[in-house]
């Protein structure tokens, strides 16, 4: 449930009614628990695939049931529901939410355009200023070593890449396992030729429907998963009552030790199959922004957890009385389903597997969009499929790549065992990354004792390392695939992020001063042409080198000049009222401005028409607010207020031919100054309180009003004359004498990605007719 205006989830502090909570809990079933709910389809089948056998003593099946029960209890229930879900970032969850929380509380971010003004955002939510808190040794140690910043980013990238890898593997194993129920109705020779084609057909249909958006096909998700959970619960109760009412005794931890004692190395290696019982647990945290903490708790503890436990107990009860296993499917899910209801259950399982696949596909789109916002992924087209529900996106290029890879996995592996090994390694790696980042959040954000964070890390980390080792040992039996995918994606992300930062540093060292532009203007006789020129730059201060090159070669620019910096802030959302930081560049009569546009990593970027209108509205609001409380109007001043930026809310633009200052008595925003020291620029708050516009009746106010009216009229005329978008068209190459790795990364990989991915003009939705590109060569 999202607010489309603010683009934020419901306030977690707000006391929701029980009716609203139950509705959210019901809706979460289809979005959050699809993947987790279908795990009974393949857990036992993967576990008993090769390493262990089902014997007359039942020690193996009871040991596996005990492992499944305690794994489900300790990881999804205790770790996620009671601890990790509390590590949200303004109601948002996932790997980037943890990373952004850490970056806000410690200086570990590698993004170079951080400003102190960002900490004044309402969504920044610092509990107390850093200088007033006792700085922990862990924080000091982290901030002091640059290598640790890089290591932290690599860990986050690893978790992100494994989530994307899971987006390839989960649809394949889920649909394949559901369709494999046909084995019971066909001979061995026939089902081998039926299961794979049917799986591929369902996968093609699933990915082909993605461009319609989750909101159009998702209304059936919750009832499908609810029906599926009730179905497996009923089957579990039936099998327990009919075959072995005493199977509950196997829930004792004693059976785990008994299992490992008997099976030894084979039992340890089979843990890779048991691990699959918690696939989809990460979705509880990743999808936190769509629901409330309490709703996810209610849904898991009251329905999902007991249904899964009953399902696994029911299968174990059936198998404890059936020991003559001739084919692999006879230890799977469908063998424990009574023959009279097998076909309806098969159809329901296929629907549930599609829902589970949809959740991970949507999550993959979301995390790639977040990676792109933080400069860690090449630019791709992001389509927002719902105007009402925030966060539902579709990425065409990624969708078709996922489809091809999913079909390749289904056709290449053709069995649950290898798919399970691959999926298990991806899942447990993401969980290990979450455990490590949560322990840092405990120290840096929650200010808990390091010993408590260490205890959390050691307890849950040791469980996950055990499963990780059992999955990694299956490297040649399928586990190589997520490792290969992760290495490829991490190489792409790291090269893109590294080169992006180096380009920013190049821009920073080659920027020119305003004085240079003003002096050059007198020498070259620069002409001001009608219209508005929007100069896009990554810099938050100074004149970018691409504009200086533009002016040197073509001594003319627009009457109204705006240096626009679109930057990402380590928060999920930036409220529209706090999105724009506006200030002057040069004296007032130069008609040049700076506008810093701030987006969170889950914000929807506006289309160009809306963006242009709101940008002009922010400029007009800035001019009016400056006039109302007496801003700098001196025409002889060289800086003319350049060191001053004001937070301006986005309001509807109206042509400023007439302005009645008396009718606009409202907050004008927080005024902020920044001070430049070398190449480092920081914004410092001048006043924490809001300044309120007022009507001045003295002569000075009349003069200010006159200047403001003239400036606003010029802005309106320039808007009507048209807007030009000036972007840098960059070519990047490594410095002579650079290492072979650096040349390969920059000259080959980055330039290949730059040529074949969307350019900044497409990403910013700039109309081609209004685009001016200035060539820039970056030697890094």
JSON list of N, CA and C in Angstrom, two decimals, residues 45 183-184 318-319 322 324-333 335-336:
[
{"chain": "A", "resi": 45, "resn": "UNK", "atom": "N", "xyz": [12.85, -34.03, -2.21]},
{"chain": "A", "resi": 45, "resn": "UNK", "atom": "CA", "xyz": [13.35, -34.62, -3.44]},
{"chain": "A", "resi": 45, "resn": "UNK", "atom": "C", "xyz": [14.81, -34.25, -3.67]},
{"chain": "A", "resi": 183, "resn": "UNK", "atom": "N", "xyz": [4.95, -36.77, -13.64]},
{"chain": "A", "resi": 183, "resn": "UNK", "atom": "CA", "xyz": [5.67, -38.05, -13.61]},
{"chain": "A", "resi": 183, "resn": "UNK", "atom": "C", "xyz": [4.78, -39.19, -13.12]},
{"chain": "A", "resi": 184, "resn": "UNK", "atom": "N", "xyz": [3.89, -38.86, -12.19]},
{"chain": "A", "resi": 184, "resn": "UNK", "atom": "CA", "xyz": [3.04, -39.92, -11.61]},
{"chain": "A", "resi": 184, "resn": "UNK", "atom": "C", "xyz": [1.96, -40.38, -12.59]},
{"chain": "A", "resi": 318, "resn": "UNK", "atom": "N", "xyz": [4.16, -39.71, 5.78]},
{"chain": "A", "resi": 318, "resn": "UNK", "atom": "CA", "xyz": [3.87, -40.64, 4.68]},
{"chain": "A", "resi": 318, "resn": "UNK", "atom": "C", "xyz": [5.11, -41.48, 4.36]},
{"chain": "A", "resi": 319, "resn": "UNK", "atom": "N", "xyz": [6.28, -40.83, 4.24]},
{"chain": "A", "resi": 319, "resn": "UNK", "atom": "CA", "xyz": [7.50, -41.55, 3.86]},
{"chain": "A", "resi": 319, "resn": "UNK", "atom": "C", "xyz": [7.96, -42.52, 4.95]},
{"chain": "A", "resi": 322, "resn": "UNK", "atom": "N", "xyz": [6.51, -45.72, 4.02]},
{"chain": "A", "resi": 322, "resn": "UNK", "atom": "CA", "xyz": [6.75, -46.18, 2.65]},
{"chain": "A", "resi": 322, "resn": "UNK", "atom": "C", "xyz": [8.25, -46.16, 2.39]},
{"chain": "A", "resi": 324, "resn": "UNK", "atom": "N", "xyz": [9.88, -48.55, 0.07]},
{"chain": "A", "resi": 324, "resn": "UNK", "atom": "CA", "xyz": [10.29, -49.12, -1.22]},
{"chain": "A", "resi": 324, "resn": "UNK", "atom": "C", "xyz": [10.27, -48.02, -2.29]},
{"chain": "A", "resi": 325, "resn": "UNK", "atom": "N", "xyz": [11.40, -47.38, -2.42]},
{"chain": "A", "resi": 325, "resn": "UNK", "atom": "CA", "xyz": [11.54, -46.25, -3.34]},
{"chain": "A", "resi": 325, "resn": "UNK", "atom": "C", "xyz": [12.25, -46.76, -4.61]},
{"chain": "A", "resi": 326, "resn": "UNK", "atom": "N", "xyz": [11.56, -46.74, -5.71]},
{"chain": "A", "resi": 326, "resn": "UNK", "atom": "CA", "xyz": [12.14, -47.23, -6.96]},
{"chain": "A", "resi": 326, "resn": "UNK", "atom": "C", "xyz": [12.56, -46.09, -7.90]},
{"chain": "A", "resi": 327, "resn": "UNK", "atom": "N", "xyz": [11.85, -44.99, -7.84]},
{"chain": "A", "resi": 327, "resn": "UNK", "atom": "CA", "xyz": [12.18, -43.84, -8.70]},
{"chain": "A", "resi": 327, "resn": "UNK", "atom": "C", "xyz": [12.24, -42.58, -7.84]},
{"chain": "A", "resi": 328, "resn": "UNK", "atom": "N", "xyz": [12.92, -41.57, -8.37]},
{"chain": "A", "resi": 328, "resn": "UNK", "atom": "CA", "xyz": [13.18, -40.37, -7.58]},
{"chain": "A", "resi": 328, "resn": "UNK", "atom": "C", "xyz": [11.89, -39.65, -7.20]},
{"chain": "A", "resi": 329, "resn": "UNK", "atom": "N", "xyz": [10.87, -39.67, -8.09]},
{"chain": "A", "resi": 329, "resn": "UNK", "atom": "CA", "xyz": [9.68, -38.89, -7.79]},
{"chain": "A", "resi": 329, "resn": "UNK", "atom": "C", "xyz": [8.90, -39.46, -6.61]},
{"chain": "A", "resi": 330, "resn": "UNK", "atom": "N", "xyz": [9.17, -40.74, -6.25]},
{"chain": "A", "resi": 330, "resn": "UNK", "atom": "CA", "xyz": [8.41, -41.35, -5.16]},
{"chain": "A", "resi": 330, "resn": "UNK", "atom": "C", "xyz": [8.79, -40.81, -3.79]},
{"chain": "A", "resi": 331, "resn": "UNK", "atom": "N", "xyz": [9.81, -39.95, -3.73]},
{"chain": "A", "resi": 331, "resn": "UNK", "atom": "CA", "xyz": [10.11, -39.29, -2.46]},
{"chain": "A", "resi": 331, "resn": "UNK", "atom": "C", "xyz": [9.83, -37.80, -2.56]},
{"chain": "A", "resi": 332, "resn": "UNK", "atom": "N", "xyz": [9.17, -37.41, -3.63]},
{"chain": "A", "resi": 332, "resn": "UNK", "atom": "CA", "xyz": [8.82, -36.01, -3.84]},
{"chain": "A", "resi": 332, "resn": "UNK", "atom": "C", "xyz": [7.52, -35.64, -3.15]},
{"chain": "A", "resi": 333, "resn": "UNK", "atom": "N", "xyz": [6.99, -34.50, -3.54]},
{"chain": "A", "resi": 333, "resn": "UNK", "atom": "CA", "xyz": [5.79, -33.97, -2.89]},
{"chain": "A", "resi": 333, "resn": "UNK", "atom": "C", "xyz": [4.53, -34.72, -3.31]},
{"chain": "A", "resi": 335, "resn": "UNK", "atom": "N", "xyz": [3.84, -37.69, -4.31]},
{"chain": "A", "resi": 335, "resn": "UNK", "atom": "CA", "xyz": [3.57, -39.06, -3.91]},
{"chain": "A", "resi": 335, "resn": "UNK", "atom": "C", "xyz": [2.75, -39.12, -2.63]},
{"chain": "A", "resi": 336, "resn": "UNK", "atom": "N", "xyz": [2.84, -38.09, -1.80]},
{"chain": "A", "resi": 336, "resn": "UNK", "atom": "CA", "xyz": [2.08, -38.06, -0.54]},
{"chain": "A", "resi": 336, "resn": "UNK", "atom": "C", "xyz": [0.69, -37.47, -0.71]}
]
